[in-house]
Amino acid sequence: VGMRLRWLSIAVLTIVACAPTAGSSEAPPPATGSSEAPPPATYEAFAKTACDAFEAMFTAVGNPDTGAGSELSTQLDDAIERGDHAAANRLAEAILEELARGRQAASAAAAWEPGAPAMAELHDVLAAFGAYVRAKQESSTSNPVDAQAAFEAAGGVTSWRAMLEASMALIEARPS
């Protein structure tokens, strides 16, 4: 039952955030003279930035629910296994940059009030994945570090569960 609820929750969150609605349109362009997109005060703007946050996670580390790693995380693991410290550092930095992009998108998506709880937790999950990647990076050059323990110590598991729970409230908040 727990596994089914997890799958249902993540499916609901991605469908609610990433599926278009009947009247949806693209997010408005940034204001003239501004280099940043306006905060997502609408569902449509929330959906775009929330999807960007999830895409960053999938690109950086893969899908946590299925355990499938990303291309980058697989390459990082391979570099660590080969003892290629330079490649491991380069790949870890690329993953950390992608996670930072995801955190920025999750923070922007949190401006849409109904999505704020789920996006705040997603931000924290992405930060915990940063701790995970830094632990792997450290393991590539010194004594082994338990990356999963680093993720858990950073609150990743707690935030993941809280994000899934918060996502259920988005079903009713999503415009039809």
Short mmCIF file of C-alpha atoms in Angstrom, two decimals:
data_model
loop_
_atom_site.label_atom_id
_atom_site.label_comp_id
_atom_site.label_asym_id
_atom_site.label_seq_id
_atom_site.Cartn_x
_atom_site.Cartn_y
_atom_site.Cartn_z
CA VAL A 1 0.00 0.00 0.00
CA GLY A 2 2.80 2.47 0.90
CA MET A 3 4.55 1.97 -2.44
CA ARG A 4 1.28 2.47 -4.33
CA LEU A 5 0.60 5.68 -2.41
CA ARG A 6 4.11 6.93 -3.23
CA TRP A 7 3.66 6.22 -6.93
CA LEU A 8 0.20 7.78 -6.88
CA SER A 9 1.47 10.89 -5.12
CA ILE A 10 4.40 11.50 -7.48
CA ALA A 11 2.17 10.80 -10.46
CA VAL A 12 -0.42 13.26 -9.14
CA LEU A 13 2.21 15.94 -8.55
CA THR A 14 3.74 15.67 -12.01
CA ILE A 15 0.34 15.44 -13.72
CA VAL A 16 -1.06 18.37 -11.78
CA ALA A 17 2.04 20.45 -12.36
CA CYS A 18 3.03 19.42 -15.85
CA ALA A 19 -0.19 18.58 -17.72
CA PRO A 20 -1.82 21.47 -19.58
CA THR A 21 -5.29 22.63 -18.61
CA ALA A 22 -8.08 23.52 -21.00
CA GLY A 23 -7.33 27.25 -20.99
CA SER A 24 -3.64 27.12 -20.29
CA SER A 25 -1.14 29.24 -22.07
CA GLU A 26 2.55 29.90 -21.82
CA ALA A 27 3.82 31.79 -18.82
CA PRO A 28 4.04 35.52 -19.47
CA PRO A 29 7.41 36.79 -20.72
CA PRO A 30 9.71 38.59 -18.31
CA ALA A 31 9.04 42.27 -17.81
CA THR A 32 10.99 44.58 -20.11
CA GLY A 33 14.40 45.26 -18.65
CA SER A 34 14.19 42.30 -16.27
CA SER A 35 16.40 39.27 -16.60
CA GLU A 36 14.21 37.16 -14.33
CA ALA A 37 10.82 35.66 -15.06
CA PRO A 38 7.94 37.10 -13.05
CA PRO A 39 6.91 35.05 -10.04
CA PRO A 40 4.28 32.44 -10.80
CA ALA A 41 1.07 33.96 -9.45
CA THR A 42 -0.98 31.80 -11.82
CA TYR A 43 -1.36 28.08 -12.11
CA GLU A 44 0.13 28.16 -15.61
CA ALA A 45 3.28 29.90 -14.42
CA PHE A 46 3.48 27.51 -11.46
CA ALA A 47 3.16 24.52 -13.78
CA LYS A 48 6.03 25.69 -15.98
CA THR A 49 8.44 26.35 -13.13
CA ALA A 50 7.42 23.23 -11.18
CA CYS A 51 8.06 21.13 -14.28
CA ASP A 52 11.43 22.84 -14.70
CA ALA A 53 12.28 21.84 -11.12
CA PHE A 54 11.33 18.21 -11.71
CA GLU A 55 13.18 18.13 -15.02
CA ALA A 56 16.31 19.41 -13.27
CA MET A 57 16.01 16.63 -10.68
CA PHE A 58 15.52 13.97 -13.34
CA THR A 59 18.48 15.34 -15.34
CA ALA A 60 20.72 15.60 -12.28
CA VAL A 61 20.00 12.42 -10.34
CA GLY A 62 17.21 10.51 -12.06
CA ASN A 63 13.84 9.39 -10.72
CA PRO A 64 13.94 8.74 -6.97
CA ASP A 65 10.73 6.72 -7.02
CA THR A 66 11.97 4.20 -9.56
CA GLY A 67 15.60 4.31 -8.48
CA ALA A 68 16.61 4.98 -12.08
CA GLY A 69 19.69 7.18 -12.19
CA SER A 70 20.24 9.94 -14.68
CA GLU A 71 22.89 9.88 -17.37
CA LEU A 72 24.96 12.31 -15.29
CA SER A 73 24.65 10.29 -12.07
CA THR A 74 25.53 7.07 -13.89
CA GLN A 75 28.61 8.75 -15.38
CA LEU A 76 29.57 10.04 -11.92
CA ASP A 77 29.31 6.55 -10.44
CA ASP A 78 31.40 5.16 -13.30
CA ALA A 79 34.09 7.84 -12.83
CA ILE A 80 34.24 7.13 -9.08
CA GLU A 81 34.50 3.39 -9.74
CA ARG A 82 37.35 3.98 -12.23
CA GLY A 83 39.12 6.28 -9.78
CA ASP A 84 38.96 9.16 -12.26
CA HIS A 85 38.88 12.02 -9.76
CA ALA A 86 38.96 14.79 -12.37
CA ALA A 87 35.95 13.36 -14.22
CA ALA A 88 34.12 12.71 -10.95
CA ASN A 89 34.63 16.33 -9.87
CA ARG A 90 33.53 17.66 -13.25
CA LEU A 91 30.39 15.49 -13.25
CA ALA A 92 29.57 16.29 -9.62
CA GLU A 93 29.80 20.01 -10.39
CA ALA A 94 27.49 19.58 -13.42
CA ILE A 95 24.98 17.73 -11.24
CA LEU A 96 25.21 20.37 -8.49
CA GLU A 97 24.58 23.12 -11.07
CA GLU A 98 21.50 21.27 -12.33
CA LEU A 99 20.25 20.83 -8.76
CA ALA A 100 20.75 24.57 -8.14
CA ARG A 101 18.68 25.29 -11.26
CA GLY A 102 15.99 22.99 -9.89
CA ARG A 103 16.01 24.73 -6.50
CA GLN A 104 15.59 28.10 -8.20
CA ALA A 105 12.65 26.77 -10.21
CA ALA A 106 11.04 25.19 -7.13
CA SER A 107 11.42 28.49 -5.25
CA ALA A 108 9.79 30.37 -8.11
CA ALA A 109 6.96 27.81 -8.31
CA ALA A 110 6.33 28.21 -4.58
CA ALA A 111 5.02 31.73 -5.27
CA TRP A 112 1.71 30.17 -6.39
CA GLU A 113 0.15 29.70 -2.97
CA PRO A 114 -1.57 26.30 -3.47
CA GLY A 115 1.71 24.83 -4.73
CA ALA A 116 3.94 26.45 -2.11
CA PRO A 117 4.05 23.55 0.38
CA ALA A 118 4.97 20.94 -2.25
CA MET A 119 7.54 23.20 -3.92
CA ALA A 120 9.17 24.17 -0.62
CA GLU A 121 9.64 20.46 0.09
CA LEU A 122 10.92 19.81 -3.45
CA HIS A 123 13.46 22.60 -2.91
CA ASP A 124 14.63 20.80 0.24
CA VAL A 125 14.77 17.44 -1.57
CA LEU A 126 17.00 19.00 -4.23
CA ALA A 127 19.22 20.50 -1.52
CA ALA A 128 19.49 17.05 0.09
CA PHE A 129 20.50 15.59 -3.27
CA GLY A 130 23.23 18.23 -3.28
CA ALA A 131 24.52 16.78 0.00
CA TYR A 132 24.32 13.31 -1.56
CA VAL A 133 26.38 14.38 -4.59
CA ARG A 134 28.96 16.23 -2.47
CA ALA A 135 29.36 13.06 -0.37
CA LYS A 136 29.94 11.04 -3.55
CA GLN A 137 32.39 13.67 -4.74
CA GLU A 138 34.27 13.48 -1.44
CA SER A 139 34.32 9.68 -1.68
CA SER A 140 36.02 9.93 -5.04
CA THR A 141 39.09 11.61 -3.53
CA SER A 142 39.32 10.49 0.09
CA ASN A 143 37.84 8.00 2.49
CA PRO A 144 34.43 6.64 1.54
CA VAL A 145 31.39 8.65 2.63
CA ASP A 146 27.90 7.17 2.79
CA ALA A 147 26.04 9.31 0.26
CA GLN A 148 22.64 7.93 1.24
CA ALA A 149 23.32 8.81 4.88
CA ALA A 150 24.24 12.35 3.75
CA PHE A 151 20.95 12.60 1.85
CA GLU A 152 19.00 11.40 4.87
CA ALA A 153 20.89 13.65 7.30
CA ALA A 154 20.05 16.61 5.05
CA GLY A 155 16.34 15.76 5.45
CA GLY A 156 15.86 14.31 1.97
CA VAL A 157 13.62 11.40 2.96
CA THR A 158 11.46 13.54 5.24
CA SER A 159 11.09 16.27 2.61
CA TRP A 160 10.32 13.72 -0.12
CA ARG A 161 7.47 12.26 1.94
CA ALA A 162 6.18 15.71 2.86
CA MET A 163 6.31 16.78 -0.80
CA LEU A 164 4.25 13.77 -1.82
CA GLU A 165 1.69 14.45 0.88
CA ALA A 166 1.48 18.14 -0.05
CA SER A 167 1.01 17.22 -3.71
CA MET A 168 -2.34 15.60 -2.96
CA ALA A 169 -3.80 19.04 -2.14
CA LEU A 170 -2.94 20.20 -5.65
CA ILE A 171 -5.63 17.99 -7.17
CA GLU A 172 -8.35 20.33 -5.99
CA ALA A 173 -6.32 23.51 -6.57
CA ARG A 174 -5.57 22.79 -10.23
CA PRO A 175 -7.86 24.72 -12.58
CA SER A 176 -9.89 22.56 -14.94
#
